[in-house]
Tab-separated table of C-alpha atoms in Angstrom:
chain	number	residue	atom	x	y	z
A	1	UNK	CA	48.521	-58.591	-41.121
A	2	UNK	CA	46.368	-55.513	-39.784
A	3	UNK	CA	44.030	-53.815	-42.040
A	4	UNK	CA	44.392	-50.183	-42.533
A	5	UNK	CA	41.358	-47.851	-42.868
A	6	UNK	CA	42.902	-45.084	-45.142
A	7	UNK	CA	40.243	-42.693	-45.023
A	8	UNK	CA	39.856	-43.141	-41.342
A	9	UNK	CA	43.636	-42.228	-41.135
A	10	UNK	CA	42.709	-39.004	-43.292
A	11	UNK	CA	39.472	-38.155	-41.285
A	12	UNK	CA	37.567	-38.269	-44.518
A	13	UNK	CA	34.240	-40.113	-45.654
A	14	UNK	CA	34.852	-42.612	-48.283
A	15	UNK	CA	32.817	-40.739	-51.047
A	16	UNK	CA	35.485	-37.381	-50.565
A	17	UNK	CA	36.528	-35.667	-53.673
A	18	UNK	CA	39.775	-35.526	-54.630
A	19	UNK	CA	40.356	-31.965	-53.440
A	20	UNK	CA	38.635	-32.725	-50.129
A	21	UNK	CA	41.348	-35.550	-49.584
A	22	UNK	CA	44.374	-33.141	-50.460
A	23	UNK	CA	42.840	-30.655	-48.034
A	24	UNK	CA	42.836	-33.125	-45.412
A	25	UNK	CA	46.037	-34.450	-45.830
A	26	UNK	CA	47.765	-30.921	-46.074
A	27	UNK	CA	46.429	-29.937	-42.958
A	28	UNK	CA	47.240	-33.365	-41.145
A	29	UNK	CA	50.388	-33.427	-42.446
A	30	UNK	CA	51.456	-29.929	-41.155
A	31	UNK	CA	50.112	-30.965	-37.846
A	32	UNK	CA	51.870	-34.105	-37.457
A	33	UNK	CA	55.152	-33.148	-39.369
A	34	UNK	CA	57.891	-34.227	-37.025
A	35	UNK	CA	59.980	-31.069	-37.580
A	36	UNK	CA	57.441	-28.834	-35.621
A	37	UNK	CA	54.650	-31.387	-33.843
A	38	UNK	CA	55.129	-31.427	-30.391
A	39	UNK	CA	52.857	-35.000	-30.368
A	40	UNK	CA	54.548	-37.932	-29.048
A	41	UNK	CA	53.266	-40.452	-31.851
A	42	UNK	CA	53.934	-37.667	-34.588
A	43	UNK	CA	56.474	-39.479	-36.519
A	44	UNK	CA	54.345	-42.631	-36.827
A	45	UNK	CA	51.105	-40.600	-37.691
A	46	UNK	CA	53.253	-38.822	-40.458
A	47	UNK	CA	54.122	-41.829	-41.892
A	48	UNK	CA	50.465	-43.039	-41.820
A	49	UNK	CA	49.040	-40.140	-43.441
A	50	UNK	CA	51.644	-40.467	-46.170
A	51	UNK	CA	50.720	-44.032	-46.846
A	52	UNK	CA	46.989	-43.057	-46.892
A	53	UNK	CA	47.380	-40.411	-49.201
A	54	UNK	CA	49.583	-42.416	-51.444
A	55	UNK	CA	46.467	-44.327	-52.036
A	56	UNK	CA	44.078	-41.941	-51.945
A	57	UNK	CA	45.309	-39.274	-53.789
A	58	UNK	CA	45.492	-41.727	-56.773
A	59	UNK	CA	42.145	-42.494	-58.555
A	60	UNK	CA	43.367	-45.983	-59.910
A	61	UNK	CA	44.883	-46.918	-56.315
A	62	UNK	CA	41.543	-45.670	-54.370
A	63	UNK	CA	39.460	-47.506	-56.699
A	64	UNK	CA	41.462	-50.748	-56.619
A	65	UNK	CA	41.343	-50.123	-52.503
A	66	UNK	CA	37.796	-49.831	-52.323
A	67	UNK	CA	37.046	-53.134	-53.855
A	68	UNK	CA	37.998	-54.838	-50.650
A	69	UNK	CA	34.571	-53.729	-49.393
A	70	UNK	CA	33.230	-52.781	-46.100
A	71	UNK	CA	33.658	-56.103	-43.936
A	72	UNK	CA	37.252	-55.113	-42.806
A	73	UNK	CA	37.380	-52.638	-39.685
A	74	UNK	CA	40.445	-50.537	-39.007
A	75	UNK	CA	43.038	-52.337	-36.817
A	76	UNK	CA	41.631	-55.665	-37.810
A	77	UNK	CA	43.876	-58.622	-37.934
A	78	UNK	CA	44.567	-61.436	-39.856
A	79	UNK	CA	43.936	-59.641	-43.246
A	80	UNK	CA	45.266	-61.085	-46.535
A	81	UNK	CA	44.042	-59.755	-50.054
A	82	UNK	CA	41.683	-62.214	-51.797
A	83	UNK	CA	43.751	-64.365	-54.461
A	84	UNK	CA	42.120	-62.366	-57.383
A	85	UNK	CA	42.067	-59.072	-55.691
A	86	UNK	CA	42.807	-55.808	-58.368
A	87	UNK	CA	42.641	-58.649	-61.341
A	88	UNK	CA	42.255	-56.711	-64.403
A	89	UNK	CA	42.808	-53.519	-63.025
A	90	UNK	CA	45.047	-51.387	-65.021
A	91	UNK	CA	47.707	-49.082	-63.007
A	92	UNK	CA	49.364	-46.235	-64.790
A	93	UNK	CA	52.886	-44.484	-64.241
A	94	UNK	CA	55.252	-44.504	-61.359
A	95	UNK	CA	53.803	-43.182	-58.122
A	96	UNK	CA	55.926	-44.880	-55.046
A	97	UNK	CA	59.308	-46.155	-55.169
A	98	UNK	CA	61.102	-48.766	-53.147
A	99	UNK	CA	62.462	-46.414	-50.826
A	100	UNK	CA	58.745	-45.152	-49.650
A	101	UNK	CA	58.749	-47.193	-46.133
A	102	UNK	CA	55.078	-48.267	-46.488
A	103	UNK	CA	53.632	-51.005	-44.153
A	104	UNK	CA	52.997	-54.863	-44.978
A	105	UNK	CA	49.190	-54.085	-45.963
A	106	UNK	CA	50.172	-51.516	-48.552
A	107	UNK	CA	53.023	-53.782	-49.963
A	108	UNK	CA	50.367	-56.586	-50.055
A	109	UNK	CA	47.998	-54.518	-52.367
A	110	UNK	CA	50.265	-52.446	-54.415
A	111	UNK	CA	53.544	-54.400	-54.307
A	112	UNK	CA	57.188	-52.813	-53.128
A	113	UNK	CA	58.262	-50.140	-55.572
A	114	UNK	CA	56.354	-48.686	-58.120
A	115	UNK	CA	56.706	-49.013	-62.125
A	116	UNK	CA	58.673	-45.908	-63.423
A	117	UNK	CA	56.887	-43.687	-65.524
A	118	UNK	CA	57.829	-43.285	-69.217
A	119	UNK	CA	59.278	-39.878	-70.818
A	120	UNK	CA	61.435	-38.089	-72.858
A	121	UNK	CA	62.113	-34.746	-74.865
A	122	UNK	CA	62.676	-34.295	-78.189
A	123	UNK	CA	66.100	-33.132	-79.200
A	124	UNK	CA	65.216	-30.319	-81.358
A	125	UNK	CA	64.135	-27.742	-78.671
A	126	UNK	CA	61.023	-26.581	-80.894
A	127	UNK	CA	58.288	-29.424	-80.082
A	128	UNK	CA	58.065	-30.993	-76.630
A	129	UNK	CA	57.125	-34.660	-76.725
A	130	UNK	CA	56.888	-37.203	-74.113
A	131	UNK	CA	56.553	-40.925	-74.393
A	132	UNK	CA	53.437	-42.080	-72.604
A	133	UNK	CA	53.050	-43.653	-69.641
A	134	UNK	CA	53.363	-47.527	-69.130
A	135	UNK	CA	50.517	-49.396	-67.522
A	136	UNK	CA	50.487	-52.409	-65.480
A	137	UNK	CA	47.744	-55.039	-64.896
A	138	UNK	CA	47.305	-58.259	-63.068
A	139	UNK	CA	45.469	-60.959	-65.366
A	140	UNK	CA	44.367	-64.693	-64.649
A	141	UNK	CA	44.495	-67.229	-67.315
A	142	UNK	CA	43.676	-70.852	-67.077
A	143	UNK	CA	46.420	-73.434	-66.610
A	144	UNK	CA	45.820	-74.922	-70.000
A	145	UNK	CA	46.539	-71.785	-71.991
A	146	UNK	CA	50.216	-71.990	-71.000
A	147	UNK	CA	50.434	-75.392	-72.003
A	148	UNK	CA	49.365	-74.837	-75.403
A	149	UNK	CA	49.159	-70.993	-75.797
A	150	UNK	CA	46.090	-69.018	-76.719
A	151	UNK	CA	44.549	-65.769	-77.552
A	152	UNK	CA	42.094	-64.579	-75.323
A	153	UNK	CA	40.016	-61.116	-75.061
A	154	UNK	CA	40.403	-59.693	-71.329
A	155	UNK	CA	38.818	-56.633	-69.665
A	156	UNK	CA	40.856	-54.194	-68.241
A	157	UNK	CA	39.437	-51.534	-65.812
A	158	UNK	CA	41.175	-48.276	-64.935
A	159	UNK	CA	40.043	-45.198	-62.938
A	160	UNK	CA	40.245	-41.316	-63.340
A	161	UNK	CA	38.782	-38.154	-61.706
A	162	UNK	CA	35.258	-37.461	-62.900
A	163	UNK	CA	33.231	-34.266	-63.306
A	164	UNK	CA	32.436	-34.713	-59.513
A	165	UNK	CA	36.069	-34.499	-58.323
A	166	UNK	CA	35.816	-38.537	-57.387
A	167	UNK	CA	37.075	-41.687	-58.963
A	168	UNK	CA	35.173	-42.649	-62.292
A	169	UNK	CA	35.949	-46.122	-63.544
A	170	UNK	CA	36.838	-46.950	-67.281
A	171	UNK	CA	36.845	-50.275	-68.946
A	172	UNK	CA	38.497	-51.271	-72.198
A	173	UNK	CA	38.991	-54.788	-73.952
A	174	UNK	CA	41.912	-55.879	-75.525
A	175	UNK	CA	42.968	-58.984	-77.424
A	176	UNK	CA	46.107	-60.586	-75.798
A	177	UNK	CA	48.003	-63.459	-77.554
A	178	UNK	CA	48.991	-66.151	-74.512
A	179	UNK	CA	52.475	-67.365	-75.345
A	180	UNK	CA	52.836	-71.254	-74.889
A	181	UNK	CA	55.022	-72.071	-71.777
A	182	UNK	CA	54.115	-68.677	-69.978
A	183	UNK	CA	54.498	-68.886	-66.220
A	184	UNK	CA	52.965	-67.465	-63.312
A	185	UNK	CA	54.481	-63.849	-62.310
A	186	UNK	CA	55.777	-63.700	-65.900
A	187	UNK	CA	55.121	-60.439	-67.517
A	188	UNK	CA	53.874	-59.915	-71.155
A	189	UNK	CA	54.505	-56.643	-73.307
A	190	UNK	CA	52.289	-55.198	-75.338
A	191	UNK	CA	53.656	-52.483	-77.046
A	192	UNK	CA	52.102	-49.104	-77.589
A	193	UNK	CA	48.984	-50.458	-75.387
A	194	UNK	CA	49.686	-48.066	-72.396
A	195	UNK	CA	49.065	-44.347	-72.442
A	196	UNK	CA	49.458	-42.252	-75.544
A	197	UNK	CA	52.028	-39.736	-75.945
A	198	UNK	CA	52.303	-36.155	-75.533
A	199	UNK	CA	53.089	-33.917	-78.601
A	200	UNK	CA	53.258	-36.626	-80.857
A	201	UNK	CA	55.314	-39.260	-78.672
A	202	UNK	CA	55.267	-42.748	-78.415
A	203	UNK	CA	52.647	-44.160	-76.676
A	204	UNK	CA	53.751	-46.406	-73.361
A	205	UNK	CA	53.474	-50.123	-73.322
A	206	UNK	CA	51.018	-52.212	-71.316
A	207	UNK	CA	52.747	-55.091	-69.318
A	208	UNK	CA	50.471	-57.867	-67.739
A	209	UNK	CA	51.571	-59.905	-64.959
A	210	UNK	CA	50.239	-63.308	-65.354
A	211	UNK	CA	48.620	-65.569	-62.452
A	212	UNK	CA	46.638	-68.760	-63.117
A	213	UNK	CA	43.009	-69.184	-62.072
A	214	UNK	CA	42.553	-71.875	-59.690
A	215	UNK	CA	42.278	-75.213	-60.749
A	216	UNK	CA	39.913	-77.819	-59.484
A	217	UNK	CA	42.574	-80.813	-60.169
A	218	UNK	CA	45.957	-78.980	-60.472
A	219	UNK	CA	48.464	-76.967	-58.275
A	220	UNK	CA	51.372	-75.220	-59.939
A	221	UNK	CA	54.735	-74.272	-58.595
A	222	UNK	CA	56.556	-72.887	-61.256
A	223	UNK	CA	57.115	-74.772	-64.145
A	224	UNK	CA	56.211	-77.944	-62.340
A	225	UNK	CA	52.297	-79.022	-61.767
A	226	UNK	CA	50.984	-81.619	-59.531
A	227	UNK	CA	47.637	-83.665	-59.223
A	228	UNK	CA	46.569	-85.768	-56.118
A	229	UNK	CA	45.360	-88.961	-57.524
A	230	UNK	CA	42.786	-91.150	-55.965
A	231	UNK	CA	43.236	-94.776	-55.993
A	232	UNK	CA	41.578	-97.749	-54.598
A	233	UNK	CA	43.201	-100.088	-51.683
A	234	UNK	CA	43.765	-103.300	-53.911
A	235	UNK	CA	45.485	-100.970	-56.826
A	236	UNK	CA	47.885	-99.688	-53.784
A	237	UNK	CA	48.545	-103.016	-52.460
A	238	UNK	CA	48.934	-105.037	-55.959
A	239	UNK	CA	49.979	-102.395	-58.456
A	240	UNK	CA	48.485	-101.961	-61.604
A	241	UNK	CA	48.166	-99.703	-64.603
A	242	UNK	CA	45.826	-96.406	-63.970
A	243	UNK	CA	44.705	-93.539	-66.040
A	244	UNK	CA	45.996	-90.033	-65.110
A	245	UNK	CA	44.294	-86.679	-66.274
A	246	UNK	CA	46.831	-83.764	-67.309
A	247	UNK	CA	46.142	-80.592	-68.894
A	248	UNK	CA	47.323	-82.084	-72.328
A	249	UNK	CA	45.130	-85.102	-71.864
A	250	UNK	CA	45.102	-88.821	-70.561
A	251	UNK	CA	48.106	-90.717	-69.716
A	252	UNK	CA	48.717	-94.096	-68.256
A	253	UNK	CA	50.666	-94.228	-65.137
A	254	UNK	CA	52.329	-97.995	-63.827
A	255	UNK	CA	51.317	-97.801	-59.909
A	256	UNK	CA	54.153	-99.811	-58.102
A	257	UNK	CA	52.581	-102.729	-55.667
A	258	UNK	CA	52.687	-101.955	-51.823
A	259	UNK	CA	52.097	-98.220	-52.594
A	260	UNK	CA	50.912	-96.011	-50.020
A	261	UNK	CA	48.864	-92.614	-49.857
A	262	UNK	CA	51.228	-89.605	-49.760
A	263	UNK	CA	53.844	-91.602	-52.261
A	264	UNK	CA	54.665	-89.087	-55.247
A	265	UNK	CA	55.440	-89.949	-58.686
A	266	UNK	CA	56.979	-87.694	-61.529
A	267	UNK	CA	56.072	-87.521	-64.806
A	268	UNK	CA	59.382	-86.014	-66.392
A	269	UNK	CA	58.766	-83.249	-68.697
A	270	UNK	CA	54.845	-83.094	-68.316
A	271	UNK	CA	54.639	-79.763	-66.726
A	272	UNK	CA	54.346	-76.669	-68.186
A	273	UNK	CA	56.575	-76.170	-71.393
A	274	UNK	CA	59.810	-74.160	-71.876
A	275	UNK	CA	63.369	-74.394	-72.886
A	276	UNK	CA	63.623	-76.919	-69.793
A	277	UNK	CA	60.108	-77.966	-69.262
A	278	UNK	CA	58.300	-78.611	-65.757
A	279	UNK	CA	57.449	-82.029	-64.473
A	280	UNK	CA	54.153	-83.267	-63.527
A	281	UNK	CA	53.806	-85.042	-59.964
A	282	UNK	CA	51.088	-87.689	-59.115
A	283	UNK	CA	50.544	-87.965	-55.483
A	284	UNK	CA	48.511	-91.017	-54.430
A	285	UNK	CA	45.443	-91.146	-52.142
A	286	UNK	CA	44.353	-94.188	-51.304
A	287	UNK	CA	40.550	-94.356	-51.230
A	288	UNK	CA	38.256	-96.911	-49.336
A	289	UNK	CA	34.885	-97.871	-51.041
A	290	UNK	CA	31.931	-95.872	-49.403
A	291	UNK	CA	30.038	-99.069	-48.863
A	292	UNK	CA	31.126	-102.613	-47.743
A	293	UNK	CA	29.157	-105.791	-48.248
A	294	UNK	CA	29.497	-108.737	-45.833
A	295	UNK	CA	31.398	-110.455	-48.106
A	296	UNK	CA	34.007	-107.545	-48.585
A	297	UNK	CA	34.244	-106.890	-44.690
A	298	UNK	CA	35.151	-110.972	-44.593
A	299	UNK	CA	38.047	-110.027	-46.908
A	300	UNK	CA	39.022	-107.303	-44.983
A	301	UNK	CA	38.795	-108.955	-41.656
A	302	UNK	CA	41.076	-111.897	-43.257
A	303	UNK	CA	43.683	-109.444	-44.097
A	304	UNK	CA	43.792	-108.038	-40.478
A	305	UNK	CA	44.061	-111.475	-39.367
A	306	UNK	CA	46.530	-112.569	-41.777
A	307	UNK	CA	48.860	-109.226	-40.804
A	308	UNK	CA	48.473	-108.833	-37.002
A	309	UNK	CA	52.143	-107.931	-36.827
A	310	UNK	CA	51.695	-105.099	-39.155
A	311	UNK	CA	51.625	-101.747	-37.918
A	312	UNK	CA	51.277	-98.667	-40.030
A	313	UNK	CA	52.246	-96.148	-37.270
A	314	UNK	CA	55.393	-97.689	-35.737
A	315	UNK	CA	57.157	-94.750	-36.650
A	316	UNK	CA	54.861	-92.479	-34.530
A	317	UNK	CA	55.577	-95.052	-31.407
A	318	UNK	CA	51.943	-95.770	-31.222
A	319	UNK	CA	49.460	-98.785	-32.261
């Protein structure tokens, strides 16, 4: 994916004010509008300008975009947003829609289609009321919280326009009850935690998209959880009972005799809880001792001599 420098596209400095960005966009949009421009690449440039302005006109999107840092250059290939990019950043209101034809770069950061703005008027006619905007943020939690449920204090960041006309960051802390069985990608709704309403209207809601912190032991797919389990050569050959760590504690697992690396074993129902709980998968990985004594080497040599006809690479057609 190609990195896009939105400041370069609009021809403004990274510290430009919101008014400077608006003026630059209007000037270039008029120059490259397909209905009036004589430039060969007018349509392409006009779309690029619209995408750049969509991000930089919005203090929240602009602040989040700026977090990518200065290491990426315009047109540089191989861009992927960091897994934790935008974590805890609170976006408000609607913004773009799924009908906007934005690049893969844009969608990798902000998704396809924005969140819809809350709203409504009172029916009485005298006073005007509007529901506050909903806000949305992606937050990372520990896998163990999905197994047991938890209450966590989370910091959320947002941005508005400061006195100097440039984005100014704000932060707030909220208490969140993490329900048992929550999955990655699921949204938790916090009623009334979005923007305040207008004219006495109800406050909007806050939606938290759940993601899991990287874990040193486990991988997660849906409700299923997997672990690579090191075992000794003799445990693989002879079988036996070994201990397996899971997010809910240690369990015993019987290794069948003659097991090989890559063998996958299932512990049914020990994945993330739910109406249909996920499973816990163990993938075996044979690990040889770091140091072998002369006596150990003799035993391995005896095995080799006793099994000269055994070829573990026979399916590959090589010895």
